[in-house]
Short mmCIF file of C-alpha atoms in Angstrom, two decimals:
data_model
loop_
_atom_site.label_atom_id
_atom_site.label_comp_id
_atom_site.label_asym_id
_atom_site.label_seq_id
_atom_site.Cartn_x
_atom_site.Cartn_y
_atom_site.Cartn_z
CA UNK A 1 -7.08 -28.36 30.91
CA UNK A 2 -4.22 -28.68 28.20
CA UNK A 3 -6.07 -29.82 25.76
CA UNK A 4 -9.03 -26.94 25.76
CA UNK A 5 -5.79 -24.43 25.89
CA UNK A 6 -4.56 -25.93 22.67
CA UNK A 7 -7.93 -25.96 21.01
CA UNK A 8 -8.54 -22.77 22.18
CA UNK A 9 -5.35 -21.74 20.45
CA UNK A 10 -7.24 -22.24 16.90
CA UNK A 11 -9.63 -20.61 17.13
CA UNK A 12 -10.62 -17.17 15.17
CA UNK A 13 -13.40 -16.81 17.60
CA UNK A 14 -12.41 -16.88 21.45
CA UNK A 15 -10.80 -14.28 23.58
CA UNK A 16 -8.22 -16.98 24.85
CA UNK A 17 -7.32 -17.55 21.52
CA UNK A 18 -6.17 -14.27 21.42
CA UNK A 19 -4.92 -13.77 24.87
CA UNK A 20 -2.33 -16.90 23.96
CA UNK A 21 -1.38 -16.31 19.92
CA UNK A 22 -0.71 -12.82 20.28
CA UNK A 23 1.17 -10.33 22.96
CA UNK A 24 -0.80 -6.56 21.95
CA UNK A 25 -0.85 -6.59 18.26
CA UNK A 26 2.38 -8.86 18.09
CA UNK A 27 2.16 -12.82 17.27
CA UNK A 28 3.61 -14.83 19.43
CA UNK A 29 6.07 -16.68 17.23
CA UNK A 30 7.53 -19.08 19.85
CA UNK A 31 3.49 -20.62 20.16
CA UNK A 32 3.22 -21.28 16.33
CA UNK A 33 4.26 -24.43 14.98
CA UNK A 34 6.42 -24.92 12.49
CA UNK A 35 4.42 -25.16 9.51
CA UNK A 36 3.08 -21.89 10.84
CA UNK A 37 5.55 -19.79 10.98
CA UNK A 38 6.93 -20.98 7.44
CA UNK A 39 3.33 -20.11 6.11
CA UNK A 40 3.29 -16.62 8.06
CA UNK A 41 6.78 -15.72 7.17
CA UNK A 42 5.61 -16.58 3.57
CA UNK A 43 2.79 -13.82 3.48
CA UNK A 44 4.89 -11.29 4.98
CA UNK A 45 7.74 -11.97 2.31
CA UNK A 46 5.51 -11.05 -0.49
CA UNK A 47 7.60 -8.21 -1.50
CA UNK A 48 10.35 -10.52 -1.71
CA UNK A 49 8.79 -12.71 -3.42
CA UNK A 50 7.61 -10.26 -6.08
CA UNK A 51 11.73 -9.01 -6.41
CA UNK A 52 12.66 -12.47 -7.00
CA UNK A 53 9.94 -13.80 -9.63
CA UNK A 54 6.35 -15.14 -8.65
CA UNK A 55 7.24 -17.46 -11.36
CA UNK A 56 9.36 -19.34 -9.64
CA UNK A 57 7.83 -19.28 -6.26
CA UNK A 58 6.15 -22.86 -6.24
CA UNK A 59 9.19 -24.43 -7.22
CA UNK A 60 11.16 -22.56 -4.68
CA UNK A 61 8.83 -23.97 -2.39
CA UNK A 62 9.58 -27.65 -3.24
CA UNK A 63 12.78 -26.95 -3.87
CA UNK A 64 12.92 -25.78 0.27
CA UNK A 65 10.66 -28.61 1.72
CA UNK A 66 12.57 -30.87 -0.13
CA UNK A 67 15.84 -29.74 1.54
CA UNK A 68 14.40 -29.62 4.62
CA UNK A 69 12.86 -33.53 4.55
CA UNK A 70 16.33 -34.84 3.27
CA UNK A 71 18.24 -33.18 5.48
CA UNK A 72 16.08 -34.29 8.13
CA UNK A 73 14.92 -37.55 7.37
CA UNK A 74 17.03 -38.28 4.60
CA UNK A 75 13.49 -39.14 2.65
CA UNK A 76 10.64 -37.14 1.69
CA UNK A 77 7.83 -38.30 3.25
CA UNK A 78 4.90 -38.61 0.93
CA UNK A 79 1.71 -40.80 1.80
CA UNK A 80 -0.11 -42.53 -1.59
CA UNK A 81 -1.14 -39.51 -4.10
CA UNK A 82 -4.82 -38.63 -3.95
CA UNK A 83 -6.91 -38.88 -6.87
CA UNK A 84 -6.92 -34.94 -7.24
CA UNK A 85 -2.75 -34.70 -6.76
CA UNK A 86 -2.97 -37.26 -9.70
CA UNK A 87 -4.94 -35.71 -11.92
CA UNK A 88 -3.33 -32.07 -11.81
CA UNK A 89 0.15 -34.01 -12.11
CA UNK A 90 -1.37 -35.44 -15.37
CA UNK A 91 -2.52 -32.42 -16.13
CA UNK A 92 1.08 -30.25 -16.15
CA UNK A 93 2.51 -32.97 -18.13
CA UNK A 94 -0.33 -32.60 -21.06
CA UNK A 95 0.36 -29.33 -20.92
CA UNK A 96 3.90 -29.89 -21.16
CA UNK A 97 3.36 -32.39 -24.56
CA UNK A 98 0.89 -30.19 -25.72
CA UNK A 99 2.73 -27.19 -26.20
CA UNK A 100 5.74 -28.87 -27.34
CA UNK A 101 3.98 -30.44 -30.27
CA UNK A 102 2.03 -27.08 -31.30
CA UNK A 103 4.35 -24.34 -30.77
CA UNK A 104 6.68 -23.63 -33.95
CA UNK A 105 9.31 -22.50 -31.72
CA UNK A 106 9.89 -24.48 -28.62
CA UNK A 107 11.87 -22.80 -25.97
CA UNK A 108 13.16 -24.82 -22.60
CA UNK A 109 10.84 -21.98 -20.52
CA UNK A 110 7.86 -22.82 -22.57
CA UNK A 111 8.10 -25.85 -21.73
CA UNK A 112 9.41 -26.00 -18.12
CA UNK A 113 6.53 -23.31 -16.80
CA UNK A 114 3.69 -25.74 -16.52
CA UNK A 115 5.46 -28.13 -14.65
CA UNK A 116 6.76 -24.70 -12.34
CA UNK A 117 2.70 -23.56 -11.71
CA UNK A 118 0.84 -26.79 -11.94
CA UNK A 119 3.27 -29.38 -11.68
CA UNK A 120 5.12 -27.62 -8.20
CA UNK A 121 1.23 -26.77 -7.44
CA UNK A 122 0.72 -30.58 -7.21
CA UNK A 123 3.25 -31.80 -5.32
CA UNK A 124 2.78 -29.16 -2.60
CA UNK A 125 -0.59 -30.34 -2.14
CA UNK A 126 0.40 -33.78 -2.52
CA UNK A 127 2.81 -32.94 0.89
CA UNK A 128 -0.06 -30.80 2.37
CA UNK A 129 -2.40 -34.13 2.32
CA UNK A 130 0.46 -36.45 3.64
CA UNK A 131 1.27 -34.58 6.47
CA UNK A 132 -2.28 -33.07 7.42
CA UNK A 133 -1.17 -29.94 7.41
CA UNK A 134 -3.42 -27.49 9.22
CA UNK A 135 -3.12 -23.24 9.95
CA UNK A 136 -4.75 -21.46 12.31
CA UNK A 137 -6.71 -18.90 10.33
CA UNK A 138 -5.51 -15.72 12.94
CA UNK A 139 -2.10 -16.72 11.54
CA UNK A 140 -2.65 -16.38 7.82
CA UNK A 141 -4.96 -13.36 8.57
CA UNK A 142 -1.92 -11.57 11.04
CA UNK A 143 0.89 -12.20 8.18
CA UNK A 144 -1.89 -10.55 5.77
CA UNK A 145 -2.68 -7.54 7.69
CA UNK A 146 1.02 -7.00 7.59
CA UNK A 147 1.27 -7.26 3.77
CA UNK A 148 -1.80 -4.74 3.41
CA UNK A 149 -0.46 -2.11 5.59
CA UNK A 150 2.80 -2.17 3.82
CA UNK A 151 0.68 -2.00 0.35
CA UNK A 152 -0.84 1.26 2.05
CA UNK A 153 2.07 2.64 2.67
CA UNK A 154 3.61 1.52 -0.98
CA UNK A 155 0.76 3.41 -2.78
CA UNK A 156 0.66 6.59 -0.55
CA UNK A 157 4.47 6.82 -1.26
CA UNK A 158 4.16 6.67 -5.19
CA UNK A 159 0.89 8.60 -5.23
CA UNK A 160 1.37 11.42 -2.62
CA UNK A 161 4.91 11.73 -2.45
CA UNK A 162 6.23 10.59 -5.73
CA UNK A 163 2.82 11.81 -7.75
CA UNK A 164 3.22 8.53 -10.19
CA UNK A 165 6.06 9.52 -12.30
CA UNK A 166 7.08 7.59 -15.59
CA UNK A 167 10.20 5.01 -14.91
CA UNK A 168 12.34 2.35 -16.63
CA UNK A 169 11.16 -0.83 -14.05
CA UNK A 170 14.23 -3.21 -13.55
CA UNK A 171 13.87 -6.71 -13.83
CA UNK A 172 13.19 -9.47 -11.01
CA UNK A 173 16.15 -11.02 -9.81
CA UNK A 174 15.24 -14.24 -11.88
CA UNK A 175 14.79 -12.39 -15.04
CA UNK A 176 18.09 -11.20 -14.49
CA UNK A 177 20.17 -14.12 -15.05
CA UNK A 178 17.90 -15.81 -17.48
CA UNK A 179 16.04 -12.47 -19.86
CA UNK A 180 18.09 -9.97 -21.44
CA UNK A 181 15.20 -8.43 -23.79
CA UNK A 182 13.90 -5.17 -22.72
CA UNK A 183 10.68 -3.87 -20.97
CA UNK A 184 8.00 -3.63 -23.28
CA UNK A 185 4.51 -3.05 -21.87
CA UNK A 186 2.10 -4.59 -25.26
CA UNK A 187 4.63 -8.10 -24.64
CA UNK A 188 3.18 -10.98 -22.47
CA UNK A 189 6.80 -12.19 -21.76
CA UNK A 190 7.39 -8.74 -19.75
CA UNK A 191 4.88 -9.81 -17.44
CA UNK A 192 6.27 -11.13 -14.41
CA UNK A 193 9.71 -10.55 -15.48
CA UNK A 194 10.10 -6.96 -14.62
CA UNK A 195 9.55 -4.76 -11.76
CA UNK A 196 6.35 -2.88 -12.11
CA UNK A 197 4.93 -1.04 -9.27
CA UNK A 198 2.05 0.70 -11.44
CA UNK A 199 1.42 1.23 -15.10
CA UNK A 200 1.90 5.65 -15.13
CA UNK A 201 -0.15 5.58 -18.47
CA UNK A 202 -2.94 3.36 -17.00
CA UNK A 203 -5.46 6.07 -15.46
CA UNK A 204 -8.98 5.75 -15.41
CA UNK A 205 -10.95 5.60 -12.29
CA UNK A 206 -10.56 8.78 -10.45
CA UNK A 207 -7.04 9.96 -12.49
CA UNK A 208 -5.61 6.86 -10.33
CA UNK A 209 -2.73 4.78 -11.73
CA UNK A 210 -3.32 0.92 -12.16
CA UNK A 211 -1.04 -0.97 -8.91
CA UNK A 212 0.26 -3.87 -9.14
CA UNK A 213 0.76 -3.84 -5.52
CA UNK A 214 3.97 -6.62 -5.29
CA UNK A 215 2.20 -8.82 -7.68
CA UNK A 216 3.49 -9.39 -11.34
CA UNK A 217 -0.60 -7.83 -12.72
CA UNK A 218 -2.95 -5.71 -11.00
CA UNK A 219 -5.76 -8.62 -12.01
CA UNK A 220 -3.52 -10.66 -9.67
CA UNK A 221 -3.29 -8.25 -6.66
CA UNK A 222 -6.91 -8.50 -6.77
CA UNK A 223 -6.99 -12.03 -5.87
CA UNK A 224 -4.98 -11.77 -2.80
CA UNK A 225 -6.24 -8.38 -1.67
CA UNK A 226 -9.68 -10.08 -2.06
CA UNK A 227 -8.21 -13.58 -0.18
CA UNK A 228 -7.12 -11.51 2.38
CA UNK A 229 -10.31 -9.34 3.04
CA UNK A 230 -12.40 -12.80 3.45
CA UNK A 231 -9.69 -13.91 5.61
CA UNK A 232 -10.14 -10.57 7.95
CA UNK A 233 -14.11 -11.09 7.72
CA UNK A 234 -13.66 -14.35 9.94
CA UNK A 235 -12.29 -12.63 12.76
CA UNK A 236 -14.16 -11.76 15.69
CA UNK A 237 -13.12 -8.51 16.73
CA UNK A 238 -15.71 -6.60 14.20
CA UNK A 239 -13.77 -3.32 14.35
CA UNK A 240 -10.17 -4.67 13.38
CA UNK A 241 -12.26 -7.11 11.06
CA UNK A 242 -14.18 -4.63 8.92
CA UNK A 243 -11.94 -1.78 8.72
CA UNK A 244 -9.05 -4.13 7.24
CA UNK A 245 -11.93 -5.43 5.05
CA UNK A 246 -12.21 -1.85 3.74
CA UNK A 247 -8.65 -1.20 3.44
CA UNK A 248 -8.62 -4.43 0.87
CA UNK A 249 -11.66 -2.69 -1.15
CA UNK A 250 -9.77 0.33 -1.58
CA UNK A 251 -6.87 -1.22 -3.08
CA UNK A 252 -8.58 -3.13 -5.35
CA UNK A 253 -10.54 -0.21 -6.59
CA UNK A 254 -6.60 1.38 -7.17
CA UNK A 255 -5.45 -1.58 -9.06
CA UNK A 256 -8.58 -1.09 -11.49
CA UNK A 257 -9.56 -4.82 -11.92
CA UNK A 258 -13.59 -4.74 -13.27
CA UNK A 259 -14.09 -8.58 -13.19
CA UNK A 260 -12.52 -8.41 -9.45
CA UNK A 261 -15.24 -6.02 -8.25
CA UNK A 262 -18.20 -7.79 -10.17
CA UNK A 263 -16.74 -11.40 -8.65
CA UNK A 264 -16.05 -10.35 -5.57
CA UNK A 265 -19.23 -8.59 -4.94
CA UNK A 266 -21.23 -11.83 -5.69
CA UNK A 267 -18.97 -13.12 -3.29
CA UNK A 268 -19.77 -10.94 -0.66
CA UNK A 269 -23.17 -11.23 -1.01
CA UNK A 270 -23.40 -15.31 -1.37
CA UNK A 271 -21.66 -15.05 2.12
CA UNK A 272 -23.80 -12.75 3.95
CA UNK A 273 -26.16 -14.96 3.05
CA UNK A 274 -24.62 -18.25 4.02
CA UNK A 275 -23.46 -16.75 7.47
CA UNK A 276 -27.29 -15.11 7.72
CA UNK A 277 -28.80 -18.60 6.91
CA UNK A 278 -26.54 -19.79 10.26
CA UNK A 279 -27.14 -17.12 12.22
CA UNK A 280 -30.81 -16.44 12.03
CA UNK A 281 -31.76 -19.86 10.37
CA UNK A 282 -33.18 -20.53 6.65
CA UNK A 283 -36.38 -18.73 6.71
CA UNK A 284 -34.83 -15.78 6.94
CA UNK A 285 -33.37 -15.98 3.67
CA UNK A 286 -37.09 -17.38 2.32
CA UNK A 287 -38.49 -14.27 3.54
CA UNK A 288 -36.26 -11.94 2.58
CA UNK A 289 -35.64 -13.76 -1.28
CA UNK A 290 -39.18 -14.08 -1.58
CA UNK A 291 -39.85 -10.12 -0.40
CA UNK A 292 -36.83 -9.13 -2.86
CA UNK A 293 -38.65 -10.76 -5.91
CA UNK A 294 -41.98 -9.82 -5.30
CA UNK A 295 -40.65 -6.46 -5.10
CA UNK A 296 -38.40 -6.68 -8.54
CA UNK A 297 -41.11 -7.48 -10.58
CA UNK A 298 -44.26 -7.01 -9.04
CA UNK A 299 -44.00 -3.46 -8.36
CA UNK A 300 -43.29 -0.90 -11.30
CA UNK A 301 -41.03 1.47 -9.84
CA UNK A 302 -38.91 -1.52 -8.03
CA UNK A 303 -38.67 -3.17 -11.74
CA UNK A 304 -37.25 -0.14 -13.27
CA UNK A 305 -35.18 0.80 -10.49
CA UNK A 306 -33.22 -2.55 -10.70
CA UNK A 307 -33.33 -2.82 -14.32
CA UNK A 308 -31.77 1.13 -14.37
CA UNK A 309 -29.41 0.40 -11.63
CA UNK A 310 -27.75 -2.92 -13.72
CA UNK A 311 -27.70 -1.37 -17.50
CA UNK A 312 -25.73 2.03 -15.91
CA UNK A 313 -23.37 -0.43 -13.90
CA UNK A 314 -22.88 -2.34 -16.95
CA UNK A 315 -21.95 0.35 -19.09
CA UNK A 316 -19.78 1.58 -16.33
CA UNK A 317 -17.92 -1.35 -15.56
CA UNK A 318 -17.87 -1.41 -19.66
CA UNK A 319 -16.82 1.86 -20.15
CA UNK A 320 -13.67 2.17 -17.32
CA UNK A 321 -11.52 0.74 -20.20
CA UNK A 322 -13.18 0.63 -23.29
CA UNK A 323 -10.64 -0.23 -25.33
CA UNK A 324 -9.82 -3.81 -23.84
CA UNK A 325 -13.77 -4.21 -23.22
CA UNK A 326 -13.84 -4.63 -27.43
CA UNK A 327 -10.53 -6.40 -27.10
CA UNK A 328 -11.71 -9.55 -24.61
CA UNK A 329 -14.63 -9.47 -26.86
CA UNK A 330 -12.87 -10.52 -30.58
CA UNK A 331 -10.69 -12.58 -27.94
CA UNK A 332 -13.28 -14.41 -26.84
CA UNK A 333 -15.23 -14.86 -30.63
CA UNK A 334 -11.68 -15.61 -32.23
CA UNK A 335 -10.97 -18.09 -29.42
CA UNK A 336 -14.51 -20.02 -29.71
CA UNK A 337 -13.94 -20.20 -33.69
CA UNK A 338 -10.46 -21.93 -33.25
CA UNK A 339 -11.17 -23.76 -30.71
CA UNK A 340 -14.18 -26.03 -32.47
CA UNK A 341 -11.86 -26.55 -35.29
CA UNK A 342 -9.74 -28.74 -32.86
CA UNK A 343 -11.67 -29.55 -29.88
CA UNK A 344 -10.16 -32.44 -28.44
CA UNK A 345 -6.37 -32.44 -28.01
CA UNK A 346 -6.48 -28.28 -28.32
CA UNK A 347 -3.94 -26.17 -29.52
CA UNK A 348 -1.47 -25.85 -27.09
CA UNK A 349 -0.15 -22.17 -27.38
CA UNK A 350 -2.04 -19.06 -27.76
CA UNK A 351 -3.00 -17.77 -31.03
CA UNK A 352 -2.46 -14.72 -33.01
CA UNK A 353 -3.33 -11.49 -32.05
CA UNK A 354 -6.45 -10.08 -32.33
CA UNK A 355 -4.72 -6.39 -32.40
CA UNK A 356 -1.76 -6.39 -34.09
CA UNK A 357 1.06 -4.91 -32.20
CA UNK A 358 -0.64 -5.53 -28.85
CA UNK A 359 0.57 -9.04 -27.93
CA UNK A 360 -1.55 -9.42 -24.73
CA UNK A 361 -5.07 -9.40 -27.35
CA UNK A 362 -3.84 -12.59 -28.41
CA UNK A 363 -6.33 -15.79 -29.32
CA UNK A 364 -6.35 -18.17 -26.19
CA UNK A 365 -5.80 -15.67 -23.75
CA UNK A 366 -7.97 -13.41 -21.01
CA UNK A 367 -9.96 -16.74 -19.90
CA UNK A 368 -8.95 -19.49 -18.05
CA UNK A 369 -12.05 -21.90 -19.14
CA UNK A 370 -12.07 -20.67 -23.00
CA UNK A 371 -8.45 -20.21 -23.16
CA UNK A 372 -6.41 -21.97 -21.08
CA UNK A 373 -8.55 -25.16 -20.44
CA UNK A 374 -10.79 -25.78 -23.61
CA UNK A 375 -8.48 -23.69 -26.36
CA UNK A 376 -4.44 -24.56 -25.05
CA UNK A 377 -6.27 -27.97 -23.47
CA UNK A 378 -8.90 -29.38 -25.56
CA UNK A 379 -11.49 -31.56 -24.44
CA UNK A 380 -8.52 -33.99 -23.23
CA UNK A 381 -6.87 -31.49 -20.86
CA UNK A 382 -9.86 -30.03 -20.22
CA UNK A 383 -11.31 -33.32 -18.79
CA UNK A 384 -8.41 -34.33 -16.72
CA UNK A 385 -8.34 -30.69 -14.95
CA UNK A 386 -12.41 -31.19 -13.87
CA UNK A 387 -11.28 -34.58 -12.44
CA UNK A 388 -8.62 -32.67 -10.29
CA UNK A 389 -10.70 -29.28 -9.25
CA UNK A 390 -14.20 -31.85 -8.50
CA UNK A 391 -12.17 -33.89 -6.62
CA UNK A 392 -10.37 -31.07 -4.55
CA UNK A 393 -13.61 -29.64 -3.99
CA UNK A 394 -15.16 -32.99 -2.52
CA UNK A 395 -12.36 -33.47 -0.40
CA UNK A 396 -12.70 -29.69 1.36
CA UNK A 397 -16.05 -30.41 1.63
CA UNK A 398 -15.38 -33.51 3.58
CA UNK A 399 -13.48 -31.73 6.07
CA UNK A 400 -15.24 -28.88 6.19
CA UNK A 401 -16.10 -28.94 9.54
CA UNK A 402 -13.11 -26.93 10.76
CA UNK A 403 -12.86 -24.78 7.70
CA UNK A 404 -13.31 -21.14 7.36
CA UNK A 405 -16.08 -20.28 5.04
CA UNK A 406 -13.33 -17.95 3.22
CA UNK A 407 -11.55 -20.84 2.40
CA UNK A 408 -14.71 -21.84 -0.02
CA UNK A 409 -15.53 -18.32 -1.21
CA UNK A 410 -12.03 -17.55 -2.12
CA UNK A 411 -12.20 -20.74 -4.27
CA UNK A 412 -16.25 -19.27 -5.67
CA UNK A 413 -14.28 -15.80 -6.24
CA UNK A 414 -11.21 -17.69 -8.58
CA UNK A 415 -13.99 -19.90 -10.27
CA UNK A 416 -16.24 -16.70 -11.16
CA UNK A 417 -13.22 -15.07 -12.65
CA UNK A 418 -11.63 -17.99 -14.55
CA UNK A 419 -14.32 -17.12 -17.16
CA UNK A 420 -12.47 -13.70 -17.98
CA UNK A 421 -8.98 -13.99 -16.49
CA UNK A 422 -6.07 -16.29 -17.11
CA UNK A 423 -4.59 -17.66 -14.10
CA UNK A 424 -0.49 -17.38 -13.02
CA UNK A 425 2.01 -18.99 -10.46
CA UNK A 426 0.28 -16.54 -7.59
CA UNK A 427 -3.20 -17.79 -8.03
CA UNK A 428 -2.42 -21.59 -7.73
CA UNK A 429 -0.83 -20.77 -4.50
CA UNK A 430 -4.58 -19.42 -3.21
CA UNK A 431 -5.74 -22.76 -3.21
CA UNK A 432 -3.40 -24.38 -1.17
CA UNK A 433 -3.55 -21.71 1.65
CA UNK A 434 -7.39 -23.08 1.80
CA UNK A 435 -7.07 -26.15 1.84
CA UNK A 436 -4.82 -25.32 4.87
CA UNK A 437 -6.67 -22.45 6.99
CA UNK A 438 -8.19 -24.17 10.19
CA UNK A 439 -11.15 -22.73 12.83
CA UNK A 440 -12.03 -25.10 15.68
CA UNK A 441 -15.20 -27.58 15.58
CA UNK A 442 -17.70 -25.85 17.72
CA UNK A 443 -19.33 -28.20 18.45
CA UNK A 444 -16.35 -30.51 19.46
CA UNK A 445 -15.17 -27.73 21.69
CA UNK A 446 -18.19 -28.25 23.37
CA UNK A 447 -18.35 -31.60 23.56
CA UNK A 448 -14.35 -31.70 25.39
CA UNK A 449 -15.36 -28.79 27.51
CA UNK A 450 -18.52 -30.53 28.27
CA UNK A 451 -16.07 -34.15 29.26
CA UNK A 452 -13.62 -32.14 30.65
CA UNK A 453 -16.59 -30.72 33.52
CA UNK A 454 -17.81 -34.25 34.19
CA UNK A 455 -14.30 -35.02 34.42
CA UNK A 456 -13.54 -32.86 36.84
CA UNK A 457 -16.88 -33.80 39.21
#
């Protein structure tokens, strides 16, 4: 009987589940294990974690387990690295060598932040695979239902009560200590080290400001906000589940990020269909592709409905900001045109603007896969980063047995947008919560249940 209590306990999906992780709308904390309540407490410091630099927060994190396993076991306990552990290790040191031998002025920070994002990325997962390190998903979905309603309440107090006003933002507590330049909105090194609740002059879809939402970049808040509204789609209790789903729509829609709401809405739809194909079994979708086809192009009205419908939203999504739509643009052309002059060892550092004054239009930047991997990387960098993300994909899939599906549409959503955003300390940590987030085997809860009966005859 203990044991179907304890698997019970994991899952997203049972009303005992419920009845022993959580007392009313309250977790229980002294049922969550260790691991879990560090990851829970995590989430719910997210505010903190904004105050005290995002930049830092992966290191912090090794920086604490390592603490903890010395003082403990007076080792850290680390099984042999995977092959994926290796090759983003590899990675953050190219980096590392890269942009020390193309940057004319080398700086310690320069060359210190890849091993802080990719480098501290790495060896968390490299202690998330040696100790098998598993989260129930009701967990990570309670700390991020906390975290939402407090972003609620953030924006209603700066809209409604404050009405937006202009402000000097004060730096992070890291910034601080180590950056004594001040705030300048066109600079990339102002992101992240400042305070910035929401940019006042940033207004475009319904006179709303841009939020940032306890994130160092609105593009950034999208990613979690979206992480967290897959997260609230697994649970079972459809009302709670779809009306915090909503919640994490409207705040993206404040924080004004177009490639979030053209990923994410693939996203969505890829899943209804995945859970549909489950549910009602793969001739469903047949049907219903081949009916949607037949009626795009077969019938006149249908055609021209759907071709309307995707040249306004274009122009739309286009249109909300113009000005950096023709900006990522030249980005994107410059980028390509520097990037085949030195394809395979890459060039390290981003290039000169594109808009002069406006450091953030800057060659190399506003892609992940153009900028970061095959312009700073080259072919080189580029190669040993598809080793690490092909292998970290095979090994979810392996073990995907007890996995959420958000866990692999979070990672579709961050691989749709790498092709027009470039990635920060925040999004690496994304990753890791998947490979992490844990729903029972149903089938295996059937199977003990199933012992457990003959058992007791």
């Amino acid at each position: 009987m203990k044991q179907n209590v304890h698997l019970n306990a994991f899952s997203s999906r049972t009303n005992s589940s419920s009845q022993q992780l959580f007392g009313g709308i309250l977790i229980r904390w002294q049922v969550l294990s260790h691991a879990e309540k560090v990851v829970c407490l995590g989430i719910i410091l997210i505010p903190l974690w904004w105050i005290i630099s995002w930049g830092m927060m992966l290191l912090f994190c090794v920086i604490g387990i390592a603490i903890y396993e010395l003082w403990n076991h007076k080792t850290i306990r680390l099984s042999k690295p995977s092959l994926e552990v290796i090759a983003i290790l590899l990675f953050a040191i190219y980096t590392v060598i890269s942009r020390g031998t193309n940057s004319t002025e080398v700086t310690l920070r320069l060359l210190l932040d890849p091993l802080f994002d990719f480098g501290s990325a790495g060896l968390l997962l490299w202690y998330i695979q040696s100790h098998k390190i598993r989260i129930r998903l009701q967990v990570v979905a309670w700390g991020f239902s906390i975290v939402i309603c407090l972003m609620v309440l953030w924006w209603a107090f700066f809209h409604f009560v404050l009405s937006e006003p202009y402000y000097t933002p004060p730096r992070t507590l890291y910034a601080l200590f180590t950056d004594k330049a001040a705030y300048n909105p066109n600079q990339l090194t102002s992101v992240g080290g400042f305070l910035v609740p929401y940019y006042p002059d940033d207004k475009s879809f319904a006179g709303l400001a841009r939020h940032t939402f306890f994130f160092p970049h609105p593009t950034v808040s999208s990613f979690a906000i979206g992480f967290a509204g897959l997260i609230f789609l697994e649970l079972k209790n459809r009302y709670i589940s779809l009306g915090l789903a909503l919640i994490c729509v409207l705040l993206i829609l404040i924080a004004q990020t177009r490639n979030a709401w053209i990923a994410l809405s693939i996203v969505f739809v890829v899943r209804w269909l995945i859970v549909s194909g489950k549910e009602r079994g793969i001739t469903f979708i047949l049907i219903l592709f081949s009916i949607t086809i037949f009626a795009t192009f077969s019938i006149p009205q249908g055609t021209d409905y759907v071709t309307e419908t995707y040249t306004n939203s274009v122009e739309a999504t286009s249109n909300l900001r113009k000005e950096s739509t023709e900006g990522r643009q030249l980005i994107y052309e410059r980028t390509w045109e520097r990037f085949i002059e030195e394809p395979l060892f890459g060039h390290g550092v981003n290039g000169p603007s594109v808009t002069p004054g406006y450091e953030f239009a800057r060659i190399g930047t506003e892609s992940f896969i153009l900028g970061t991997l095959f312009y700073k990387s080259g072919l080189l960098g580029t190669g040993t980063f598809l080793i690490f993300y092909i292998s970290f994909l095979g090994k979810l899939y392996q073990t995907r047995h007890d996995r959420p599906i958000c866990s692999f549409m979070m990672l579709l959503y961050l691989s749709l947008a790498s092709t027009v955003t470039e990635f920060m300390g925040p999004e690496l940590f994304i990753p890791l919560l998947c490979t992490i987030l844990q729903v029972p085997n149903t089938n295996q809860l059937k199977a003990n249940q199933k012992l457990k009966s003959i058992n007791i005859i």
